[in-house]
PDB file of C-alpha atoms in Angstrom:
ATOM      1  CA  UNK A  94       0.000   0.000   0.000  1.00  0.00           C
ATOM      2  CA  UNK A  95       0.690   3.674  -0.312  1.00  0.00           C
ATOM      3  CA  UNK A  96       1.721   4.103   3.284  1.00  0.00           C
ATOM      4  CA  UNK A  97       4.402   1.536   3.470  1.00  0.00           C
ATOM      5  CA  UNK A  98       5.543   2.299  -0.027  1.00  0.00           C
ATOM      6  CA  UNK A  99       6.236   6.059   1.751  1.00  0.00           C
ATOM      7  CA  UNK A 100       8.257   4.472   5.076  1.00  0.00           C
ATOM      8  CA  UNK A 101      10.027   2.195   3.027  1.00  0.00           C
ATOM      9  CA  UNK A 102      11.467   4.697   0.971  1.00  0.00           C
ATOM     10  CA  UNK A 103      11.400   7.459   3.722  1.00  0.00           C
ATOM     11  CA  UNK A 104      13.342   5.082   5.662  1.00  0.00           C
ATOM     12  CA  UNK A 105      16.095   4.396   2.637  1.00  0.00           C
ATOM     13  CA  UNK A 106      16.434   7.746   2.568  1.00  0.00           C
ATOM     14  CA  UNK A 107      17.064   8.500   6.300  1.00  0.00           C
ATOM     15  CA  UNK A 108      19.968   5.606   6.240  1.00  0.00           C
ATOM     16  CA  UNK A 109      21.764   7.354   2.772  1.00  0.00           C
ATOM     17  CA  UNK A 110      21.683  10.659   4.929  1.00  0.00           C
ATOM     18  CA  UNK A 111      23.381   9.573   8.153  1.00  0.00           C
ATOM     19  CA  UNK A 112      25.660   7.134   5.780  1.00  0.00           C
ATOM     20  CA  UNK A 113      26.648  10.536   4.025  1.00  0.00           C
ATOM     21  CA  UNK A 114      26.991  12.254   7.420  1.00  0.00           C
ATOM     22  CA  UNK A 115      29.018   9.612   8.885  1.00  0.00           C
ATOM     23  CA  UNK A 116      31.340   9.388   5.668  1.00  0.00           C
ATOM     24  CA  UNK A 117      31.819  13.318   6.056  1.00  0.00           C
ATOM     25  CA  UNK A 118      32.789  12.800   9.952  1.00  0.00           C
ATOM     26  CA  UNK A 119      29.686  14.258  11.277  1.00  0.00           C
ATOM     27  CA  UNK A 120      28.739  14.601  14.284  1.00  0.00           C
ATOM     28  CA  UNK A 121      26.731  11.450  16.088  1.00  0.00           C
ATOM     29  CA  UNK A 122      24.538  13.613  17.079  1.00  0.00           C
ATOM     30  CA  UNK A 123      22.461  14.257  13.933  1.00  0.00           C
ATOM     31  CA  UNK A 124      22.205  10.981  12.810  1.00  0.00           C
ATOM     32  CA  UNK A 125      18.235  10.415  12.419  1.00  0.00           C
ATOM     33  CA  UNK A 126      18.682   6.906  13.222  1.00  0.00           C
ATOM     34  CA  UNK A 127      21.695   7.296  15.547  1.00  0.00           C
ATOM     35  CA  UNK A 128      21.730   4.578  17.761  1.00  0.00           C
ATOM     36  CA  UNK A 129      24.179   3.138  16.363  1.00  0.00           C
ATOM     37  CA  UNK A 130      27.288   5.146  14.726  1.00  0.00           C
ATOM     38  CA  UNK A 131      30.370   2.784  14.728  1.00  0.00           C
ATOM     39  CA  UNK A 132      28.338   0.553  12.395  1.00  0.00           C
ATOM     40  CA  UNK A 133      26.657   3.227  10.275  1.00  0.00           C
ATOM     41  CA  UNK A 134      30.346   4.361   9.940  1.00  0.00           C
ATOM     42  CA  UNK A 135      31.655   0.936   8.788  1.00  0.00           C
ATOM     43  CA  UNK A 136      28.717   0.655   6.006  1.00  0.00           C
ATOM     44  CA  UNK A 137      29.589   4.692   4.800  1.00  0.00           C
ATOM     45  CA  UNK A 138      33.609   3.056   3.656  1.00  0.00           C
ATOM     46  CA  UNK A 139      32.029   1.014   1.728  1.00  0.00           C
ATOM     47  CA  UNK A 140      29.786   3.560  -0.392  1.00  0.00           C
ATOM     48  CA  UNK A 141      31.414   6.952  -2.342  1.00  0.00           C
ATOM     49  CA  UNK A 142      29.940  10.158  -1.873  1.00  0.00           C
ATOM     50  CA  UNK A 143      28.513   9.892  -5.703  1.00  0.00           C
ATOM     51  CA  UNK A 144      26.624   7.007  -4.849  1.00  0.00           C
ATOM     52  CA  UNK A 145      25.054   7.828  -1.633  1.00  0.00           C
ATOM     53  CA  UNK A 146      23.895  11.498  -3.718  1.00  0.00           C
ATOM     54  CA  UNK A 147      22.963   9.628  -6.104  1.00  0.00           C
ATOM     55  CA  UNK A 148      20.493   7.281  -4.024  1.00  0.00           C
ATOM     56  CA  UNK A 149      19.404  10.279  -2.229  1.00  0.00           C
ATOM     57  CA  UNK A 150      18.522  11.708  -5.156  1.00  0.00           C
ATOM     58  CA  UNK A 151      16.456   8.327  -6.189  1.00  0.00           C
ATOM     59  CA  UNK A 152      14.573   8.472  -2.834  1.00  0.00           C
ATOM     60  CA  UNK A 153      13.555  12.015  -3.817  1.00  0.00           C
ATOM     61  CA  UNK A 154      12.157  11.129  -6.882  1.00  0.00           C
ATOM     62  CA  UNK A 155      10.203   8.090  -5.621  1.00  0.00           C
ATOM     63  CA  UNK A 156       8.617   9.857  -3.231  1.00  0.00           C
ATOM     64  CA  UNK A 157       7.440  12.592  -5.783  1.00  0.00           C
ATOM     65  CA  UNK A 158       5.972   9.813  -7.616  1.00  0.00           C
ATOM     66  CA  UNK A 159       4.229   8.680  -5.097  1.00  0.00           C
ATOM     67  CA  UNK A 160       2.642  12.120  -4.432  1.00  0.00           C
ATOM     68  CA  UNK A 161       0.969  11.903  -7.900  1.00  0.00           C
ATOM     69  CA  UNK A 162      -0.426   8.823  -7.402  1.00  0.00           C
ATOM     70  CA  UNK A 163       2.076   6.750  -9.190  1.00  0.00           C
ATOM     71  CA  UNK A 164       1.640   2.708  -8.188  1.00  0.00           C
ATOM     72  CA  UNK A 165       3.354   2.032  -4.866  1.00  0.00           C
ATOM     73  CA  UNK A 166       3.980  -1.452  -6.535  1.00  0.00           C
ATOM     74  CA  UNK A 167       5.783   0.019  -9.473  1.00  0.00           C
ATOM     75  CA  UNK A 168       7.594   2.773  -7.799  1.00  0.00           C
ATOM     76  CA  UNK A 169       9.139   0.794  -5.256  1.00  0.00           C
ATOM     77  CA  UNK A 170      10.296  -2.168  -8.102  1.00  0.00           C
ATOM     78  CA  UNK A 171      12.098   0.484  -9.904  1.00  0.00           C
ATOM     79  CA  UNK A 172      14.068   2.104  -7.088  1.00  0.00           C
ATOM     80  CA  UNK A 173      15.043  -1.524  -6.087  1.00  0.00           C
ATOM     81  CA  UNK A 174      15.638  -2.540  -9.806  1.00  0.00           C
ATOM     82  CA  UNK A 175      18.109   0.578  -9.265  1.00  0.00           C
ATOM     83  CA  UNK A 176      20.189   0.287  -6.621  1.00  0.00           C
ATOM     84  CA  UNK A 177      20.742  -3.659  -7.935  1.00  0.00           C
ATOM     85  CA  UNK A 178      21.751  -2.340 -10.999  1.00  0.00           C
ATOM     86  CA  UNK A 179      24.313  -0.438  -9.091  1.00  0.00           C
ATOM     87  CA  UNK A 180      25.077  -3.074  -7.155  1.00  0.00           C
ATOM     88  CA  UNK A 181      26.156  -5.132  -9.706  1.00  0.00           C
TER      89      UNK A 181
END
């Protein structure tokens, strides 16, 4: 549904923020989901700064889709379609 289309994503996007912010030596402090640092810190290595903009940026654009009423289905089967593809 909708709703869990929105916290999925919403919550994809949270982690590539605090991922960026721990890459750039932020503070622990304004993490969103800050419990715990040392491991979001360990997971930012392993991602550049292109890619976490990059699936930021992705996030952003689900969630507009999703605000004019494009499938939840679809929208969330192309962002994951996505980051595979970078994955791979």
């Amino acid at each position: 549904d909708r709703e869990r289309a929105e916290g999925l994503i919403d919550a994809y996007w949270t982690l590539s923020r605090d991922l960026l912010l721990a890459k750039s030596g932020a503070p622990h402090g304004l993490f969103l989901g800050g419990e715990r640092p040392d491991e979001l810190a360990r997971e930012a290595d392993v991602w550049s700064v292109d890619d976490l903009l990059a699936t930021i940026d992705l996030c952003r654009e689900a969630r507009a889709a999703l605000a004019v009423n494009v499938s939840p289905r679809l929208t969330l089967e192309i962002v994951v379609s996505r980051l595979a593809a970078k994955e791979a």
